[in-house]
Every structure is written in C-alpha cells, then in structure tokens.
GROMACS .gro file of C-alpha atoms in nm:
model
  453
    1MET     CA    1  11.388  11.036   8.673
    2LYS     CA    2  11.395  11.055   8.294
    3ASP     CA    3  11.617  10.818   8.102
    4LYS     CA    4  11.924  10.977   7.951
    5ILE     CA    5  11.892  11.023   7.575
    6LYS     CA    6  12.132  10.786   7.402
    7THR     CA    7  12.316  10.901   7.094
    8VAL     CA    8  12.536  10.725   6.841
    9PHE     CA    9  12.777  10.855   6.580
   10ILE     CA   10  12.715  10.724   6.227
   11CYS     CA   11  12.941  10.762   5.923
   12GLN     CA   12  12.740  10.934   5.651
   13THR     CA   13  12.942  10.758   5.381
   14CYS     CA   14  12.933  10.390   5.473
   15GLY     CA   15  12.704  10.368   5.779
   16THR     CA   16  12.964  10.257   6.035
   17ARG     CA   17  12.840  10.319   6.390
   18SER     CA   18  13.053  10.437   6.681
   19PRO     CA   19  12.972  10.531   7.045
   20LYS     CA   20  13.200  10.834   7.014
   21TRP     CA   21  13.308  11.077   6.746
   22LEU     CA   22  13.600  10.971   6.529
   23GLY     CA   23  13.800  11.190   6.297
   24ARG     CA   24  13.841  10.913   6.041
   25CYS     CA   25  13.597  10.632   5.971
   26PRO     CA   26  13.755  10.288   6.026
   27GLY     CA   27  13.512  10.137   5.773
   28CYS     CA   28  13.569  10.350   5.463
   29GLY     CA   29  13.858  10.577   5.560
   30GLU     CA   30  13.658  10.898   5.509
   31TRP     CA   31  13.754  11.200   5.720
   32ASN     CA   32  13.501  11.404   5.924
   33SER     CA   33  13.208  11.191   5.812
   34PHE     CA   34  13.062  11.102   6.155
   35VAL     CA   35  12.737  11.273   6.254
   36GLU     CA   36  12.570  11.240   6.591
   37GLU     CA   37  12.222  11.086   6.578
   38LEU     CA   38  11.978  10.972   6.842
   39GLU     CA   39  11.984  10.601   6.911
   40GLU     CA   40  11.681  10.450   6.741
   41SER     CA   41  11.486  10.175   6.906
   42ALA     CA   42  11.494   9.841   6.734
   43PRO     CA   43  11.207   9.794   6.488
   44ALA     CA   44  10.934   9.553   6.577
   45VAL     CA   45  10.990   9.199   6.453
   46TYR     CA   46  10.689   9.046   6.281
   47SER     CA   47  10.637   8.675   6.244
   48PHE     CA   48  10.560   8.544   5.898
   49PRO     CA   49  10.462   8.194   5.791
   50PRO     CA   50  10.765   8.002   5.662
   51ALA     CA   51  10.818   8.013   5.287
   52GLU     CA   52  10.786   7.692   5.090
   53ALA     CA   53  11.041   7.587   4.830
   54THR     CA   54  10.905   7.570   4.473
   55LEU     CA   55  11.024   7.351   4.190
   56TYR     CA   56  11.184   7.555   3.914
   57GLN     CA   57  10.957   7.413   3.643
   58ASP     CA   58  10.647   7.505   3.845
   59ILE     CA   59  10.728   7.876   3.860
   60LYS     CA   60  10.506   8.071   3.622
   61GLU     CA   61  10.681   8.300   3.379
   62VAL     CA   62  10.608   8.667   3.446
   63HIS     CA   63  10.649   8.921   3.171
   64LYS     CA   64  10.738   9.259   3.320
   65GLN     CA   65  10.536   9.521   3.140
   66ARG     CA   66  10.732   9.833   3.054
   67LEU     CA   67  10.613  10.191   3.025
   68GLN     CA   68  10.751  10.356   2.713
   69ILE     CA   69  10.875  10.716   2.702
   70PRO     CA   70  10.874  10.916   2.377
   71VAL     CA   71  11.247  10.980   2.432
   72ASP     CA   72  11.413  10.671   2.281
   73GLU     CA   73  11.749  10.754   2.439
   74PHE     CA   74  11.600  10.735   2.789
   75ASN     CA   75  11.426  10.406   2.705
   76LYS     CA   76  11.755  10.260   2.584
   77VAL     CA   77  11.937  10.345   2.908
   78LEU     CA   78  11.660  10.177   3.108
   79GLY     CA   79  11.683   9.866   2.892
   80GLY     CA   80  11.371   9.925   2.683
   81GLY     CA   81  11.143  10.133   2.905
   82VAL     CA   82  11.041  10.171   3.268
   83VAL     CA   83  10.938   9.846   3.434
   84LYS     CA   84  10.620   9.863   3.642
   85GLY     CA   85  10.693   9.832   4.011
   86SER     CA   86  11.059   9.926   3.968
   87LEU     CA   87  11.254  10.180   4.173
   88VAL     CA   88  11.498  10.399   3.977
   89LEU     CA   89  11.762  10.615   4.147
   90ILE     CA   90  11.904  10.910   3.949
   91GLY     CA   91  12.208  11.085   4.091
   92GLY     CA   92  12.401  11.391   3.980
   93GLU     CA   93  12.560  11.718   4.085
   94PRO     CA   94  12.343  12.012   4.194
   95GLY     CA   95  12.216  12.211   3.896
   96ILE     CA   96  12.306  11.947   3.638
   97GLY     CA   97  11.940  11.902   3.531
   98LYS     CA   98  11.801  11.606   3.729
   99SER     CA   99  11.477  11.783   3.817
  100THR     CA  100  11.439  11.909   3.461
  101LEU     CA  101  11.487  11.559   3.321
  102LEU     CA  102  11.232  11.396   3.551
  103LEU     CA  103  10.978  11.675   3.502
  104GLN     CA  104  11.005  11.614   3.127
  105VAL     CA  105  10.963  11.241   3.187
  106SER     CA  106  10.660  11.313   3.407
  107ARG     CA  107  10.516  11.536   3.133
  108ASP     CA  108  10.556  11.257   2.876
  109PHE     CA  109  10.396  10.996   3.101
  110ALA     CA  110  10.103  11.228   3.176
  111GLY     CA  111  10.066  11.293   2.806
  112GLN     CA  112  10.011  10.918   2.754
  113GLY     CA  113   9.718  10.918   2.995
  114LEU     CA  114   9.909  10.794   3.302
  115ARG     CA  115   9.859  10.944   3.646
  116VAL     CA  116  10.185  11.092   3.778
  117LEU     CA  117  10.265  11.226   4.126
  118TYR     CA  118  10.570  11.454   4.138
  119VAL     CA  119  10.685  11.521   4.496
  120SER     CA  120  10.933  11.801   4.555
  121GLY     CA  121  11.105  11.864   4.886
  122GLU     CA  122  11.329  12.140   4.753
  123GLU     CA  123  11.102  12.369   4.548
  124SER     CA  124  10.760  12.525   4.584
  125LEU     CA  125  10.473  12.442   4.350
  126GLU     CA  126  10.509  12.784   4.184
  127GLN     CA  127  10.876  12.720   4.105
  128ILE     CA  128  10.794  12.382   3.954
  129LYS     CA  129  10.516  12.534   3.745
  130LEU     CA  130  10.753  12.798   3.607
  131ARG     CA  131  10.985  12.523   3.488
  132GLY     CA  132  10.690  12.320   3.362
  133ASP     CA  133  10.566  12.609   3.147
  134ARG     CA  134  10.911  12.637   2.994
  135LEU     CA  135  10.918  12.260   2.925
  136GLY     CA  136  10.575  12.263   2.763
  137VAL     CA  137  10.372  12.085   3.034
  138ARG     CA  138  10.008  12.110   2.932
  139ASP     CA  139   9.730  11.854   2.970
  140GLY     CA  140   9.740  11.526   3.157
  141GLU     CA  141   9.713  11.396   3.511
  142LEU     CA  142  10.036  11.540   3.649
  143TYR     CA  143   9.996  11.610   4.019
  144LEU     CA  144  10.250  11.821   4.210
  145LEU     CA  145  10.311  11.794   4.583
  146ALA     CA  146  10.552  12.008   4.788
  147GLU     CA  147  10.610  11.790   5.096
  148THR     CA  148  10.901  11.645   5.292
  149ASN     CA  149  10.710  11.423   5.536
  150LEU     CA  150  10.724  11.065   5.412
  151GLU     CA  151  10.401  10.955   5.581
  152ARG     CA  152  10.208  11.241   5.419
  153VAL     CA  153  10.364  11.164   5.081
  154LEU     CA  154  10.260  10.799   5.102
  155ALA     CA  155   9.911  10.899   5.216
  156GLN     CA  156   9.871  11.117   4.907
  157ALA     CA  157  10.007  10.838   4.691
  158GLU     CA  158   9.757  10.591   4.837
  159LYS     CA  159   9.479  10.841   4.769
  160LEU     CA  160   9.575  10.927   4.409
  161GLU     CA  161   9.692  10.577   4.306
  162PRO     CA  162   9.949  10.703   4.050
  163GLN     CA  163  10.122  10.483   3.797
  164VAL     CA  164  10.442  10.691   3.826
  165LEU     CA  165  10.587  10.844   4.143
  166VAL     CA  166  10.880  11.091   4.149
  167ILE     CA  167  11.059  11.193   4.470
  168ASP     CA  168  11.282  11.501   4.442
  169SER     CA  169  11.497  11.435   4.638
  170VAL     CA  170  11.541  11.137   4.872
  171GLN     CA  171  11.776  11.344   5.093
  172THR     CA  172  11.505  11.602   5.173
  173VAL     CA  173  11.227  11.360   5.272
  174PHE     CA  174  11.212  11.235   5.630
  175SER     CA  175  11.010  10.982   5.828
  176THR     CA  176  10.855  11.066   6.166
  177LYS     CA  177  10.943  10.713   6.280
  178LEU     CA  178  11.301  10.836   6.322
  179VAL     CA  179  11.418  11.137   6.520
  180SER     CA  180  11.730  11.203   6.313
  181SER     CA  181  11.751  11.492   6.069
  182PRO     CA  182  11.660  11.465   5.698
  183GLY     CA  183  11.949  11.355   5.482
  184THR     CA  184  12.117  11.144   5.748
  185ILE     CA  185  12.204  10.789   5.663
  186SER     CA  186  11.921  10.650   5.879
  187GLN     CA  187  11.658  10.870   5.717
  188VAL     CA  188  11.776  10.802   5.361
  189ARG     CA  189  11.766  10.428   5.425
  190GLU     CA  190  11.417  10.443   5.581
  191VAL     CA  191  11.270  10.665   5.309
  192ALA     CA  192  11.411  10.452   5.027
  193ASN     CA  193  11.288  10.133   5.194
  194GLU     CA  194  10.931  10.265   5.235
  195ILE     CA  195  10.917  10.393   4.876
  196PHE     CA  196  11.053  10.058   4.757
  197ARG     CA  197  10.780   9.866   4.944
  198PHE     CA  198  10.509  10.102   4.814
  199ALA     CA  199  10.629  10.064   4.453
  200LYS     CA  200  10.641   9.684   4.469
  201LYS     CA  201  10.307   9.653   4.646
  202ASN     CA  202  10.115   9.883   4.408
  203GLN     CA  203  10.313   9.818   4.087
  204VAL     CA  204  10.413  10.185   4.069
  205SER     CA  205  10.716  10.296   3.870
  206ALA     CA  206  10.906  10.513   4.118
  207PHE     CA  207  11.195  10.753   4.061
  208LEU     CA  208  11.424  10.886   4.333
  209ILE     CA  209  11.654  11.183   4.278
  210GLY     CA  210  11.970  11.155   4.485
  211HIS     CA  211  12.258  11.387   4.563
  212ILE     CA  212  12.620  11.293   4.510
  213THR     CA  213  12.923  11.353   4.728
  214LYS     CA  214  13.226  11.567   4.641
  215GLU     CA  215  13.401  11.248   4.527
  216GLY     CA  216  13.124  11.185   4.273
  217ALA     CA  217  12.961  10.890   4.454
  218LEU     CA  218  12.593  10.873   4.542
  219ALA     CA  219  12.528  11.022   4.885
  220GLY     CA  220  12.378  10.799   5.152
  221PRO     CA  221  12.439  10.441   5.254
  222LYS     CA  222  12.582  10.198   5.002
  223SER     CA  223  12.280   9.979   5.072
  224LEU     CA  224  12.071  10.243   4.891
  225GLU     CA  225  12.223  10.135   4.560
  226HIS     CA  226  12.160   9.768   4.640
  227MET     CA  227  11.797   9.840   4.736
  228VAL     CA  228  11.689  10.005   4.412
  229ASP     CA  229  11.642   9.828   4.078
  230VAL     CA  230  11.817  10.082   3.855
  231VAL     CA  231  12.092  10.335   3.929
  232LEU     CA  232  12.143  10.612   3.673
  233LEU     CA  233  12.410  10.883   3.688
  234PHE     CA  234  12.339  11.217   3.524
  235GLU     CA  235  12.663  11.401   3.459
  236GLY     CA  236  12.825  11.667   3.247
  237GLU     CA  237  13.034  11.981   3.262
  238ARG     CA  238  12.849  12.301   3.342
  239ASP     CA  239  13.051  12.479   3.075
  240HIS     CA  240  12.919  12.235   2.813
  241SER     CA  241  12.562  12.216   2.689
  242HIS     CA  242  12.553  11.836   2.675
  243ARG     CA  243  12.462  11.598   2.955
  244VAL     CA  244  12.533  11.226   2.977
  245LEU     CA  245  12.292  10.979   3.138
  246ARG     CA  246  12.443  10.637   3.201
  247ALA     CA  247  12.335  10.325   3.385
  248LEU     CA  248  12.550  10.198   3.671
  249LYS     CA  249  12.310   9.920   3.767
  250ASN     CA  250  12.007   9.776   3.592
  251ARG     CA  251  11.820   9.461   3.692
  252PHE     CA  252  11.614   9.475   3.374
  253GLY     CA  253  11.873   9.559   3.109
  254PRO     CA  254  12.240   9.614   3.025
  255VAL     CA  255  12.463   9.826   3.246
  256SER     CA  256  12.696  10.103   3.127
  257GLU     CA  257  12.432  10.206   2.871
  258LEU     CA  258  12.454  10.572   2.779
  259ALA     CA  259  12.232  10.851   2.648
  260ILE     CA  260  12.339  11.204   2.557
  261PHE     CA  261  12.120  11.512   2.594
  262GLU     CA  262  12.173  11.876   2.504
  263MET     CA  263  12.048  12.142   2.742
  264GLY     CA  264  11.855  12.420   2.574
  265SER     CA  265  11.600  12.686   2.657
  266ALA     CA  266  11.318  12.432   2.619
  267GLY     CA  267  11.483  12.170   2.842
  268LEU     CA  268  11.683  11.862   2.756
  269GLN     CA  269  11.682  11.738   2.398
  270ALA     CA  270  11.812  11.391   2.309
  271VAL     CA  271  12.113  11.382   2.076
  272ALA     CA  272  12.032  11.126   1.808
  273ASN     CA  273  12.387  11.107   1.669
  274PRO     CA  274  12.636  11.153   1.956
  275SER     CA  275  12.942  11.079   1.740
  276ALA     CA  276  12.865  11.365   1.501
  277PHE     CA  277  12.782  11.586   1.800
  278PHE     CA  278  13.123  11.538   1.963
  279LEU     CA  279  13.319  11.568   1.636
  280LYS     CA  280  13.142  11.871   1.488
  281GLU     CA  281  13.410  12.117   1.613
  282ARG     CA  282  13.711  11.897   1.540
  283PRO     CA  283  14.003  12.106   1.408
  284VAL     CA  284  14.124  12.054   1.051
  285ASP     CA  285  14.475  11.912   0.992
  286GLU     CA  286  14.596  11.976   1.345
  287SER     CA  287  14.862  11.761   1.506
  288GLY     CA  288  14.784  11.584   1.833
  289SER     CA  289  14.423  11.504   1.734
  290VAL     CA  290  14.303  11.145   1.684
  291VAL     CA  291  13.952  11.004   1.651
  292VAL     CA  292  13.894  10.678   1.837
  293ALA     CA  293  13.604  10.436   1.809
  294THR     CA  294  13.486  10.353   2.159
  295ILE     CA  295  13.189  10.168   2.308
  296LYS     CA  296  12.956  10.309   2.572
  297GLY     CA  297  12.733  10.030   2.696
  298THR     CA  298  12.607   9.883   2.368
  299ARG     CA  299  12.644  10.208   2.174
  300PRO     CA  300  12.943  10.272   1.944
  301LEU     CA  301  13.074  10.624   1.979
  302LEU     CA  302  13.347  10.822   1.804
  303ALA     CA  303  13.542  11.064   2.020
  304GLU     CA  304  13.839  11.293   1.967
  305ILE     CA  305  14.149  11.251   2.184
  306GLN     CA  306  14.377  11.555   2.195
  307ALA     CA  307  14.740  11.562   2.309
  308LEU     CA  308  14.975  11.851   2.380
  309VAL     CA  309  15.345  11.799   2.451
  310SER     CA  310  15.547  12.107   2.553
  311PRO     CA  311  15.876  12.180   2.732
  312THR     CA  312  15.833  12.179   3.108
  313LEU     CA  313  15.899  12.469   3.342
  314PHE     CA  314  15.937  12.228   3.634
  315VAL     CA  315  16.273  12.065   3.578
  316GLY     CA  316  16.284  11.718   3.729
  317SER     CA  317  15.906  11.688   3.773
  318PRO     CA  318  15.720  11.737   3.443
  319ARG     CA  319  15.342  11.754   3.455
  320ARG     CA  320  15.108  11.479   3.338
  321MET     CA  321  14.749  11.603   3.307
  322THR     CA  322  14.456  11.395   3.179
  323ILE     CA  323  14.088  11.484   3.139
  324GLY     CA  324  13.842  11.213   3.042
  325LEU     CA  325  14.103  10.934   3.050
  326ASP     CA  326  14.241  10.712   3.325
  327HIS     CA  327  14.549  10.887   3.464
  328TYR     CA  328  14.733  10.569   3.562
  329ARG     CA  329  14.672  10.401   3.227
  330THR     CA  330  14.795  10.703   3.033
  331SER     CA  331  15.110  10.712   3.249
  332MET     CA  332  15.169  10.350   3.155
  333LEU     CA  333  15.125  10.431   2.786
  334MET     CA  334  15.380  10.714   2.813
  335ALA     CA  335  15.630  10.462   2.953
  336VAL     CA  336  15.557  10.226   2.661
  337ILE     CA  337  15.617  10.506   2.411
  338GLU     CA  338  15.948  10.594   2.573
  339ARG     CA  339  16.068  10.235   2.590
  340LYS     CA  340  15.945  10.101   2.256
  341LEU     CA  341  15.960  10.409   2.032
  342GLY     CA  342  16.268  10.580   2.176
  343TYR     CA  343  16.111  10.912   2.277
  344SER     CA  344  16.208  11.088   2.601
  345PHE     CA  345  15.953  11.277   2.807
  346GLY     CA  346  16.181  11.371   3.097
  347GLY     CA  347  16.169  11.741   3.007
  348GLU     CA  348  15.818  11.753   2.861
  349ASP     CA  349  15.476  11.833   3.004
  350ILE     CA  350  15.205  11.611   2.857
  351TYR     CA  351  14.837  11.708   2.850
  352LEU     CA  352  14.566  11.467   2.730
  353ASN     CA  353  14.200  11.551   2.684
  354VAL     CA  354  13.884  11.391   2.545
  355ALA     CA  355  13.713  11.673   2.355
  356GLY     CA  356  13.363  11.768   2.460
  357GLY     CA  357  13.393  11.658   2.822
  358LEU     CA  358  13.337  11.289   2.746
  359ALA     CA  359  13.499  11.022   2.966
  360ILE     CA  360  13.650  10.705   2.817
  361GLU     CA  361  13.726  10.417   3.052
  362GLU     CA  362  13.789  10.126   2.815
  363PRO     CA  363  14.142  10.025   2.701
  364ALA     CA  364  14.039  10.035   2.334
  365ALA     CA  365  14.136  10.404   2.337
  366ASP     CA  366  14.504  10.317   2.405
  367LEU     CA  367  14.605  10.329   2.040
  368GLY     CA  368  14.442  10.669   2.002
  369VAL     CA  369  14.638  10.805   2.300
  370VAL     CA  370  14.969  10.678   2.160
  371LEU     CA  371  14.907  10.820   1.812
  372ALA     CA  372  14.788  11.156   1.952
  373VAL     CA  373  15.106  11.199   2.159
  374VAL     CA  374  15.338  11.098   1.873
  375SER     CA  375  15.144  11.319   1.632
  376CYS     CA  376  15.204  11.618   1.858
  377ILE     CA  377  15.574  11.537   1.896
  378LYS     CA  378  15.617  11.505   1.518
  379ASN     CA  379  15.392  11.808   1.463
  380LYS     CA  380  15.226  11.606   1.190
  381ALA     CA  381  14.851  11.553   1.164
  382LEU     CA  382  14.689  11.219   1.090
  383PRO     CA  383  14.471  11.198   0.778
  384ARG     CA  384  14.131  11.344   0.858
  385ASP     CA  385  13.943  11.036   0.733
  386VAL     CA  386  14.123  10.787   0.964
  387THR     CA  387  13.991  10.651   1.294
  388VAL     CA  388  14.159  10.400   1.525
  389PHE     CA  389  14.098  10.164   1.815
  390GLY     CA  390  14.297   9.898   1.997
  391GLU     CA  391  14.444   9.807   2.336
  392VAL     CA  392  14.818   9.856   2.382
  393GLY     CA  393  15.015   9.607   2.591
  394LEU     CA  394  15.337   9.669   2.784
  395SER     CA  395  15.538   9.510   2.503
  396GLY     CA  396  15.391   9.753   2.252
  397GLU     CA  397  15.160   9.495   2.097
  398ILE     CA  398  14.809   9.590   1.980
  399ARG     CA  399  14.554   9.359   2.139
  400SER     CA  400  14.204   9.275   2.017
  401VAL     CA  401  13.901   9.448   2.168
  402GLY     CA  402  13.531   9.372   2.181
  403SER     CA  403  13.255   9.483   1.943
  404PRO     CA  404  13.479   9.561   1.642
  405VAL     CA  405  13.189   9.538   1.396
  406ALA     CA  406  12.987   9.808   1.572
  407ARG     CA  407  13.291  10.037   1.592
  408VAL     CA  408  13.376  10.002   1.222
  409LYS     CA  409  13.017  10.051   1.105
  410GLU     CA  410  12.988  10.367   1.315
  411ALA     CA  411  13.309  10.504   1.163
  412PHE     CA  412  13.198  10.430   0.807
  413SER     CA  413  12.854  10.582   0.868
  414LEU     CA  414  13.022  10.916   0.954
  415GLY     CA  415  13.236  10.921   0.642
  416PHE     CA  416  13.567  10.783   0.768
  417GLN     CA  417  13.746  10.594   0.492
  418THR     CA  418  14.011  10.400   0.688
  419VAL     CA  419  14.008  10.224   1.024
  420VAL     CA  420  14.335  10.124   1.193
  421LEU     CA  421  14.261   9.834   1.428
  422PRO     CA  422  14.419   9.526   1.591
  423GLN     CA  423  14.515   9.250   1.352
  424GLY     CA  424  14.326   9.002   1.569
  425ASN     CA  425  13.994   9.174   1.498
  426LEU     CA  426  14.016   9.145   1.120
  427ALA     CA  427  13.885   8.788   1.102
  428SER     CA  428  13.553   8.872   1.269
  429LEU     CA  429  13.509   9.175   1.043
  430GLU     CA  430  13.569   8.975   0.726
  431LYS     CA  431  13.295   8.733   0.828
  432GLU     CA  432  13.052   9.027   0.838
  433GLY     CA  433  13.133   9.117   0.480
  434ILE     CA  434  13.289   9.454   0.562
  435ASP     CA  435  13.510   9.607   0.291
  436ARG     CA  436  13.856   9.470   0.370
  437THR     CA  437  14.035   9.740   0.168
  438ARG     CA  438  13.925  10.006   0.417
  439LEU     CA  439  14.061   9.817   0.719
  440VAL     CA  440  14.426   9.821   0.826
  441GLY     CA  441  14.526   9.562   1.084
  442VAL     CA  442  14.838   9.626   1.294
  443HIS     CA  443  15.036   9.406   1.532
  444ASN     CA  444  15.226   9.667   1.736
  445ILE     CA  445  15.259  10.042   1.785
  446LYS     CA  446  15.559  10.070   1.548
  447GLU     CA  447  15.349   9.927   1.268
  448ALA     CA  448  15.059  10.155   1.364
  449LEU     CA  449  15.287  10.461   1.335
  450ARG     CA  450  15.406  10.358   0.988
  451VAL     CA  451  15.047  10.318   0.874
  452ALA     CA  452  14.916  10.637   1.035
  453PHE     CA  453  15.193  10.871   0.918
   0.00000   0.00000   0.00000
C-alpha cells in the first residue's frame, strides 16, 4: 500500500507552516497567503570538520575586486562597482524596466571583454534579442539562455564559466529537488541558495530579478533578503519617464543610495543632475510651491513640495491626501500649524505632493511642508531663488539636520541665492567657509514665516 502524500500549507509572505489552511497567517497577519505544498523530505546532513578559531591579527586582509560599469550612477548605488562573488537582488513592479536595466548592464560588461550569461525564464531568446537590438547590443561574449530548470542553468554556467550571471527572474526558476511549483516560498529559497553558493564558489557576480507584492515588498521569504549581499529596489511611476534605483541593503557600501534614470526609446539613460531634472517644470511665482534640500543616501537632492488647501465638501471629515510624503508626519505638521500659527483646517481639504513622483522620507522636509501649506493659505508665493530644509518639532522649533554642507552646496550650484535652515546648522557651515550672507538661520516656524514672506 502506497504511503499517503503529505502536504503542508506555507505562507507565501513570511514562510509560516501550518498543517491546515488558515485564512490569516498568525506570523505576519497576511490574509489568504497560505498555499498548499507537498511536504519535502529533510535534506541530507553532511558532516564537516570542526572550524578552528583564528586570531584577529592573523587574518589576511582581502581586497574585494570590483567590476566597473560605464554607468557611474549604477556604480554609486552598488558602493563603487559590482563585487566579484556577490549576489545582487533587484526588485520592482512588472514593466518598470528591470529586464531592460540588467540587459544594458550585461551589454556593458560584455563590451569590457567579460563573459556574461543572461538567463530568462519569462521571455524567449527572440524577444530578448529584439530588446537587445534596441539597446545597442553588439559584440562581446553575451550568452542568452531561455530556461527555468535550475539544474540545467547551473550546468550551463559551469560549462561557460561566466564572470557575470543574470537570472530573470528568481520566481520563474525551479529546482527538481523540490516538488512544489515555481514561485513558491520553498522554490524561491532553494533557487536563491544554489545561486548564492555558485557565485561564492566561482567568484561570479550574480544578479537576481525579483517580483514585488502588492504592498511593495519583495516577494518570497524574508530570508531571501538576508541571503543576498545587495538588495536594490527599482521603482517609479508608469506615467513618468524617470525611474529610481535605490539600495535597501548593501554589504559593500552605503545603504539608501539612489540613482535616477530616464526611460527612452534607446533604454534607460542615467540622469547626471537629478535636482535640475525634478525642478525643470517648476511653476513660476505660484503659491503652495517650496523647494526643499533633501538627502538620498549620500546624494543631495532638491525637490519641489506642492500644497493645495481648498474648502471641503465633506463637512466634519476633511480630506488629507499626501503623495511622496509620510502621511502620519504631515498630519502631525498640520496640527503644529494649527496650534502654533493659529490657522484652522477643520473645513479645509489639504493635498500635499512631491513633484515628479519622488518620495521623501527624512524629517528635513518638514519646514518645506509647513511653508508650502502656509503659502497656499496666504496665496503668496515664496521667492523663486529660496530653498529650505529643517525638522519641525511639536513645539514649533526648527531642529538641526544632517549633511547641511552638501544640501547648501547643491542649492547654490543650481542658482538658488538664499537658504533658510535651522539655526543650529549655521556653525558647521561657517567652518566650511560658505557665504554667511546667503544663509538665514531660524529657530522656529514663526521666524521662518517672517523670513520667507
């Protein structure tokens, strides 16, 4: 008599296992995330000789060699280039341009004389070649493989011995060691683990393209992000031509680094001056518009915050809409404006937006939000050559922020004549020899309003 096939239900968000189906995962709280999979047998346990402890001074220093890409913006996000033997995970929404980006990267590596293996589990070789012709792929050792079987992919990789390996995407590749379907949490974990071991063993720079969930998180087990060396998120609005590539994790460089690309007919082109790119369509002498100096990773960036305040049609429950800013923080700032400046928003809808589809997470944009809202209420525009930055506290005080020198230099390089900033940041700027007459330090939002208007 044959043994009954055992199954288990696994949450596709966090990996929680259950003997029966559950509507809501007790581990992460996600609804309808359990998928039935066959119970896998435990992997064989191999015995290894015990590791010996080594004195710190006896460890030889190893310099990780990096592979450079002609696109400086991509190198900057990776911390100075692609480290040999590293595993890079790039996530993003469908159609955002992940495959286009990595095919361009593969083209550039092949153009430097490196052997590249590009594995696609979603497109045929003819489809990839059509895109490659549009991107200008010509000479070089760029090998294409349309395959979803992991064992066959690794066999080809062992045969070709590439320096760069691209897997598009990790959710479409499956291992025959497991009986579950491609894209399940077990398969994603197994595929990533095998690619990781291959990259480390052969000193191959590997790239994985990953899907994201409807909440914007990388699909698959959370351990996938811990397993790889670098996690990059490729994002942008489909209605905008620009795309933003930022680092969420990087073992070889700074995190939260950012690069901006513009999608064109010939593929993705790096934007050398993102501040000018986002401000090029800024309206002239319009109320509710303020330019703030923000920091993305190590890069200073100027962005336009727009505010619109209008009478509400929903008496008793006015709307508060934010795009590109933290909703809870902006709600707090509205309360500070009401309490400290005497305005009343009980009958007003308030809309806040970062122009160009950019997202700003840091509190240094607080002062810009306050001035944009008050500018709209007064129907009075700020001077066009003024930019601001500063964190606003609950008492209305303007608190110091990090990297003031980089923010001010970026503003001056784009022609802004005056920077309104926290009083506490002036001392560090004076030490750098920056023109003091073009800086206006403020202690609180009342003082900032007097200066700005």
